[in-house]
Short mmCIF file of C-alpha atoms in Angstrom, two decimals:
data_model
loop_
_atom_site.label_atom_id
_atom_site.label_comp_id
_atom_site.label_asym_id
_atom_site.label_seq_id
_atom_site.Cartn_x
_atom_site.Cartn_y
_atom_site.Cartn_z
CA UNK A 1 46.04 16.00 8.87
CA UNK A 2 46.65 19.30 7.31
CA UNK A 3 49.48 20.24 4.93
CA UNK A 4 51.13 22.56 7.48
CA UNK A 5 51.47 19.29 9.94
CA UNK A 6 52.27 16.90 7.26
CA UNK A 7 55.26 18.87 5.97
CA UNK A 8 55.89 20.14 9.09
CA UNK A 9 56.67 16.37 10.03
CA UNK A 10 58.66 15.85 6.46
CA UNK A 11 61.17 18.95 6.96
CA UNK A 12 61.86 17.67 10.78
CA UNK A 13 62.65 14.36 9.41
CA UNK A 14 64.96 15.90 7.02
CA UNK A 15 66.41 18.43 9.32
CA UNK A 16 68.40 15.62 11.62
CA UNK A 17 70.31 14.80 8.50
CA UNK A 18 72.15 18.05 8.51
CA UNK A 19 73.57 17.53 12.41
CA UNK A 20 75.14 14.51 10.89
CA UNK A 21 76.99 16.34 7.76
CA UNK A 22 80.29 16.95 8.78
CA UNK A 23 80.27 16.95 12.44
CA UNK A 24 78.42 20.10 11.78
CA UNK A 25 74.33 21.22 12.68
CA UNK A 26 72.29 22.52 9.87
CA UNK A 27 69.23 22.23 11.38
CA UNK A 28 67.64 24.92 9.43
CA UNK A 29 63.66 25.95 8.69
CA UNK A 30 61.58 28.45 7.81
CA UNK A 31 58.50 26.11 9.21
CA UNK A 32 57.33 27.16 12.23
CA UNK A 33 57.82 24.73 15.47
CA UNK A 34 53.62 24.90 17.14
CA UNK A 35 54.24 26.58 20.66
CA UNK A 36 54.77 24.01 23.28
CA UNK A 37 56.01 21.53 20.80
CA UNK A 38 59.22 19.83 21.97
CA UNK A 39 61.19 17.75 19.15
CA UNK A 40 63.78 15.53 20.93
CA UNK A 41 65.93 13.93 18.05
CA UNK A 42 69.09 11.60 18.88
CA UNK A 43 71.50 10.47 15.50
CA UNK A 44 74.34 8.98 14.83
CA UNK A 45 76.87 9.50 12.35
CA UNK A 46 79.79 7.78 10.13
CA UNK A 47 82.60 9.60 8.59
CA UNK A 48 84.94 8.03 6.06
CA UNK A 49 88.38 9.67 4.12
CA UNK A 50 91.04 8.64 2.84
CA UNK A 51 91.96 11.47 0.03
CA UNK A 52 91.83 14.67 -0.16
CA UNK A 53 91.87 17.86 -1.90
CA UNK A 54 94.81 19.99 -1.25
CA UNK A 55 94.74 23.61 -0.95
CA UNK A 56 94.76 24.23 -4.94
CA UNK A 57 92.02 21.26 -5.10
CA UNK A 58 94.23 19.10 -6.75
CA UNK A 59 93.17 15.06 -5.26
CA UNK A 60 95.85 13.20 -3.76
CA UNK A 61 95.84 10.55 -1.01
CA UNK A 62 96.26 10.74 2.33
CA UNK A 63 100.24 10.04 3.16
CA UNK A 64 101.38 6.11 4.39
CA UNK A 65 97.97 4.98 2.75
CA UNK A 66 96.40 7.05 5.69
CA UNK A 67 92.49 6.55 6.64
CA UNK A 68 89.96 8.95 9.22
CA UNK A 69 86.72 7.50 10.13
CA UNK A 70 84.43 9.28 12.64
CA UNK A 71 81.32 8.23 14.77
CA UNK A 72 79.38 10.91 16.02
CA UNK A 73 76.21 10.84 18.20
CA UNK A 74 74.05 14.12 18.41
CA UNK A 75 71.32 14.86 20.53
CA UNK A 76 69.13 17.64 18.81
CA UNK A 77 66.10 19.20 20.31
CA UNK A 78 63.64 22.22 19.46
CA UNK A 79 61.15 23.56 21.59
CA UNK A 80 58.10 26.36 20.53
CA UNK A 81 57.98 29.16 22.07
CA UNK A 82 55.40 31.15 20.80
CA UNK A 83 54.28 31.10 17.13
CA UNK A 84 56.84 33.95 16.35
CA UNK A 85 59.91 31.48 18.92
CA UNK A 86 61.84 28.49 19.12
CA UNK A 87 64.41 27.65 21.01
CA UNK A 88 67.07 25.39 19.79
CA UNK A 89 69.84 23.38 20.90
CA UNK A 90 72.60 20.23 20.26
CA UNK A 91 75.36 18.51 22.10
CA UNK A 92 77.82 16.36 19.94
CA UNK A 93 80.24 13.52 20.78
CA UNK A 94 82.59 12.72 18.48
CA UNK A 95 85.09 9.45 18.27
CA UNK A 96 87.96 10.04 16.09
CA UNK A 97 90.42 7.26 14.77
CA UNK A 98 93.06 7.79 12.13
CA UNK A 99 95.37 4.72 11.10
CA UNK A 100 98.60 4.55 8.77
CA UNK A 101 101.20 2.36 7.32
CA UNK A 102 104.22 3.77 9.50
CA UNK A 103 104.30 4.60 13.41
CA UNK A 104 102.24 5.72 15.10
CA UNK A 105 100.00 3.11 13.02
CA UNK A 106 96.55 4.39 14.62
CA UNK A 107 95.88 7.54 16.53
CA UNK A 108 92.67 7.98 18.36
CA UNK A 109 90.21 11.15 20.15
CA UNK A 110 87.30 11.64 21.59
CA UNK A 111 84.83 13.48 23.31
CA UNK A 112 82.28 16.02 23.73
CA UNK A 113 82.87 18.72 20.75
CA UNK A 114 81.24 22.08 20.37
CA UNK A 115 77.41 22.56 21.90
CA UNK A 116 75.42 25.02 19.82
CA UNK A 117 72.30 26.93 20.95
CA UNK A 118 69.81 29.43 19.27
CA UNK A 119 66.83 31.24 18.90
CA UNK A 120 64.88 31.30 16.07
CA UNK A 121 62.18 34.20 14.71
CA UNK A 122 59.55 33.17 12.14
CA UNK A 123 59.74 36.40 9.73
CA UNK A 124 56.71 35.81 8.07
CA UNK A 125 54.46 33.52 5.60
CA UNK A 126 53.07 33.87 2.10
CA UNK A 127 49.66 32.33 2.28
CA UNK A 128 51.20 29.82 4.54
CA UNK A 129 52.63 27.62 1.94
CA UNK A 130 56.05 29.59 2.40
CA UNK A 131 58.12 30.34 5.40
CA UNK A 132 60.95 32.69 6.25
CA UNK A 133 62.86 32.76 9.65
CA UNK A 134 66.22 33.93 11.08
CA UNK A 135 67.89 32.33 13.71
CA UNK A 136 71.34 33.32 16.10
CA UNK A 137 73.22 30.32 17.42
CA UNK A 138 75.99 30.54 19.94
CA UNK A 139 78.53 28.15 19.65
CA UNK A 140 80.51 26.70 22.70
CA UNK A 141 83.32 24.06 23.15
CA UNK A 142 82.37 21.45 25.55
CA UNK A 143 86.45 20.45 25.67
CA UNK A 144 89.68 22.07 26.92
CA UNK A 145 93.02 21.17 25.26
CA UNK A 146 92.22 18.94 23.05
CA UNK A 147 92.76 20.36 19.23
CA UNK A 148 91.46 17.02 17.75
CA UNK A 149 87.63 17.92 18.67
CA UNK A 150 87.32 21.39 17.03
CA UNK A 151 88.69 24.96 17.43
CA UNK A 152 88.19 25.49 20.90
CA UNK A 153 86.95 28.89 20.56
CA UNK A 154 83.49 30.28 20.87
CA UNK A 155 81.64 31.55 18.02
CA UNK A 156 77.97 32.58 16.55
CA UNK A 157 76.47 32.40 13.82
CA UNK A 158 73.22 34.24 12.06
CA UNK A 159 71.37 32.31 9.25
CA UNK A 160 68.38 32.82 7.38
CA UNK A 161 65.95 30.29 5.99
CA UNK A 162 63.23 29.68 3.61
CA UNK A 163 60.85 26.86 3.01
CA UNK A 164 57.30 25.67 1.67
CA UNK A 165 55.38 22.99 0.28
CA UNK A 166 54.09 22.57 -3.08
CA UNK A 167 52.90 19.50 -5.79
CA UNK A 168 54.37 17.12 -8.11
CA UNK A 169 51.73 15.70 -10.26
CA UNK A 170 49.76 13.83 -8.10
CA UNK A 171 52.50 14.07 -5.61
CA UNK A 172 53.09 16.56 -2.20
CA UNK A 173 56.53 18.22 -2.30
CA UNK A 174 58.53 20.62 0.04
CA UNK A 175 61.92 22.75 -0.15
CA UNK A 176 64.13 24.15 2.41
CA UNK A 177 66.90 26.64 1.74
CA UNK A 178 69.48 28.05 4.50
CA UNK A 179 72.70 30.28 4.19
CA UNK A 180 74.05 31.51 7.46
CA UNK A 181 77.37 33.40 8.48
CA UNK A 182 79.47 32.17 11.54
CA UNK A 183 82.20 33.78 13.06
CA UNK A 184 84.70 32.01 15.76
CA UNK A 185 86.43 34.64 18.03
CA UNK A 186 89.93 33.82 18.74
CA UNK A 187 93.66 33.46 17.28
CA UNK A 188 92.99 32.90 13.44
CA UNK A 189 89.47 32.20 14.39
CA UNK A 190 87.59 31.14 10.92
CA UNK A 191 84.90 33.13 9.41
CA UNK A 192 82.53 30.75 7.57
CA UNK A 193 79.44 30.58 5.14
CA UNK A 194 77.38 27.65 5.42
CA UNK A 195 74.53 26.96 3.20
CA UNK A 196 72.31 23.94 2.03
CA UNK A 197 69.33 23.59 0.52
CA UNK A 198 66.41 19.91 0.41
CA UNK A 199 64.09 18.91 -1.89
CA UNK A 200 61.80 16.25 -0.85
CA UNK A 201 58.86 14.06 -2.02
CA UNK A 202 55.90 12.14 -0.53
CA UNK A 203 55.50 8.68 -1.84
CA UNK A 204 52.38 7.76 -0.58
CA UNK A 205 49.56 9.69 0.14
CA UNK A 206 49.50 9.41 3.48
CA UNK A 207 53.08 10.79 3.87
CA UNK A 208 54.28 7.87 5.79
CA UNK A 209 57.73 7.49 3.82
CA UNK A 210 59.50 10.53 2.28
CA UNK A 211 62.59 10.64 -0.25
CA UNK A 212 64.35 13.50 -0.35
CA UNK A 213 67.94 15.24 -2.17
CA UNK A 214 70.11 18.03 -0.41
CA UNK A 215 72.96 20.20 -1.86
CA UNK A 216 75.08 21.52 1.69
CA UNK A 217 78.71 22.90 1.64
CA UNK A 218 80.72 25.39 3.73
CA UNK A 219 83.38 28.18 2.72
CA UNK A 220 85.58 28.89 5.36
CA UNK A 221 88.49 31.68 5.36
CA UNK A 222 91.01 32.24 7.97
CA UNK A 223 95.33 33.40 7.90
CA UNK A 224 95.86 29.48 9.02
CA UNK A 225 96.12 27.32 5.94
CA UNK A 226 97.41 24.40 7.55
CA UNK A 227 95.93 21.22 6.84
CA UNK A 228 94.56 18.16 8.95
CA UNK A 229 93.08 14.91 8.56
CA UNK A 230 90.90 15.75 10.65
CA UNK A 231 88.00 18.08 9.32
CA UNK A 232 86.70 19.74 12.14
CA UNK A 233 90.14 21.62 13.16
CA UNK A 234 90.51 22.55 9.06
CA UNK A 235 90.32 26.86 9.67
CA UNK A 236 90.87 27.51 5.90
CA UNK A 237 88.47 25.14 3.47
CA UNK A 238 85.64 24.79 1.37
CA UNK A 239 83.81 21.47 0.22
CA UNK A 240 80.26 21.01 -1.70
CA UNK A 241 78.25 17.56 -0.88
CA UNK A 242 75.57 15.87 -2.31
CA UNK A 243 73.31 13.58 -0.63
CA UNK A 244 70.10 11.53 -0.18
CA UNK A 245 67.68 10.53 2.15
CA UNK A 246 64.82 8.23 2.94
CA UNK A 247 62.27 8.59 6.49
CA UNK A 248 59.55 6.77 7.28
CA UNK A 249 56.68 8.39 9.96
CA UNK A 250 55.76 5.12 12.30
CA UNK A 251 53.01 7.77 14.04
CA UNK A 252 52.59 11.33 13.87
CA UNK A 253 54.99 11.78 16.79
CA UNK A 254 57.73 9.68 15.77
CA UNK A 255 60.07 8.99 12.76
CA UNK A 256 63.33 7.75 11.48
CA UNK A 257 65.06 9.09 8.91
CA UNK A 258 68.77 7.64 7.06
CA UNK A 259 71.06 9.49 4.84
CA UNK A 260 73.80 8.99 3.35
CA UNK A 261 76.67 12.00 1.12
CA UNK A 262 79.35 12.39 -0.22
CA UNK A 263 81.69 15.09 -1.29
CA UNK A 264 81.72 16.83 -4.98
CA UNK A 265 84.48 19.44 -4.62
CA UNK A 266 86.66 21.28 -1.97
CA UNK A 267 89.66 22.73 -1.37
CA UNK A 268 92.30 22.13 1.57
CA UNK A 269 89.72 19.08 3.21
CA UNK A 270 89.06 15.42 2.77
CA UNK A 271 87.72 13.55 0.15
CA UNK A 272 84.41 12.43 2.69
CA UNK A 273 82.06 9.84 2.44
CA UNK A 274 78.92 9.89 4.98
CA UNK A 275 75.92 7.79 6.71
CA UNK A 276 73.43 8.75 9.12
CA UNK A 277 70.49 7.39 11.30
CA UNK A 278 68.04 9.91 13.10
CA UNK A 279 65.06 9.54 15.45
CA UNK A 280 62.65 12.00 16.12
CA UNK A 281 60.29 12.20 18.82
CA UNK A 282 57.65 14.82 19.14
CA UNK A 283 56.30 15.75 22.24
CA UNK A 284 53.01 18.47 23.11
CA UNK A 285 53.31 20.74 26.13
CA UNK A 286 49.99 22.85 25.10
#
């Protein structure tokens, strides 16, 4: 297998973490997708809080010993255009529950929450060991009057990304790094900048099981400061995580990959603690 395939396989592994992180999709890469290459990856998400920080990023509690958990299940999928295209695309459902001391004790929402689809454009290569590409997602609400699942405005967003492969020792490595801008359109609609960057490792040398780090946040300005338990409706915040990951490659067209984060810093958002499972199925059209 050659090192393009074999990281190729590593960085989509690592990419289903990020549509887990915050009810948000980072999947991000400078790694080109092979034309008629379809990558058809399902997750599922946990989201715990039960602090926060508040808008000076002072930690305090959440009021009447208050607690937010979220499930989230994700359906991501990538398809290769050409070796210059990809097309990408995922559709989130989200199951809210926030409980309390005093009445209402437990509050609960659900639903489909905002679908986001791009196109990405491989820039170019440096000996191909490294990879830049630039990608415009749309984003669209899949929901109608319900605040609890997101904004409810449409929005887009243009990021750039840059990854590559390299050695350890005896061991393979590979980065990826991703910043993008997105803009919602509507009353107080947020402008955000979302970034993260992965380091991972092979452990064996045939690249069956991979360990890998990530550093992801968001900064997010908009004239509504208000505050909610619930992160994805938070217009005016910033947070930095941490997290780690392990996947294992069963065959060269499937894996499974779990994560798990948590929350360094931030400013007007919850205190969050995360887990994620992925699985990623490859499929060849050409």
């Amino acid at each position: 297998m050659s090192l393009l395939k074999t990281f190729t396989r590593l960085l989509l592994s690592t990419l289903i973490f990020f549509t887990t992180t915050y009810s948000v999709s980072y999947a991000d890469g400078g790694f080109p997708v092979r034309p008629g290459r379809l990558l058809i990856a399902p997750s599922v998400s946990y989201f715990f809080a039960n602090s926060q920080w508040d808008s000076t990023g002072a930690k305090k509690n959440f009021a009447n010993n208050g607690r937010f958990s979220s499930v989230g299940v994700t359906l991501y999928a990538e398809y290769g255009i050409s070796r210059r295209f990809a097309a990408v695309a995922s559709v989130p459902y989200v199951y809210n529950m926030y409980t309390q001391n005093t009445a209402p004790t437990s509050t609960n929402s659900s639903g489909l929450a905002d679908m986001e689809t791009g196109l990405r454009y491989y820039l170019a290569n440096i000996d191909f060991i490294y990879y830049f590409s630039i990608q415009g997602t749309a984003i669209t609400p899949l929901y109608s009057n319900n605040a609890s699942l997101g904004y409810g405005q449409e929005g887009a967003e243009l990021k750039l990304a840059f990854s590559g492969t390299g050695k350890l020792g005896s061991l393979s490595t590979y980065f990826n790094a991703a910043d993008g801008v997105r803009q919602y359109f509507g009353t107080n609609g947020p402008i955000q900048n979302r970034y993260n960057a992965t380091f991972g490792l092979s452990l064996d040398s045939d690249y069956e099981n991979q360990v890998s780090a990530t550093v992801s946040g968001i900064y997010s300005q908009s004239n509504d400061k208000r505050f909610s338990v619930i992160p994805e409706t938070n217009k005016d915040f910033s947070f930095l995580q941490a997290s780690i990951g392990f996947g294992h490659s069963f065959t060269r067209e499937t894996s499974l990959f779990l994560s798990g984060g948590r929350f360094l810093t931030g400013r007007n958002t919850g205190i969050g603690t995360s887990v994620s499972l992925a699985f990623i199925y490859r499929l060849d059209y050409r």
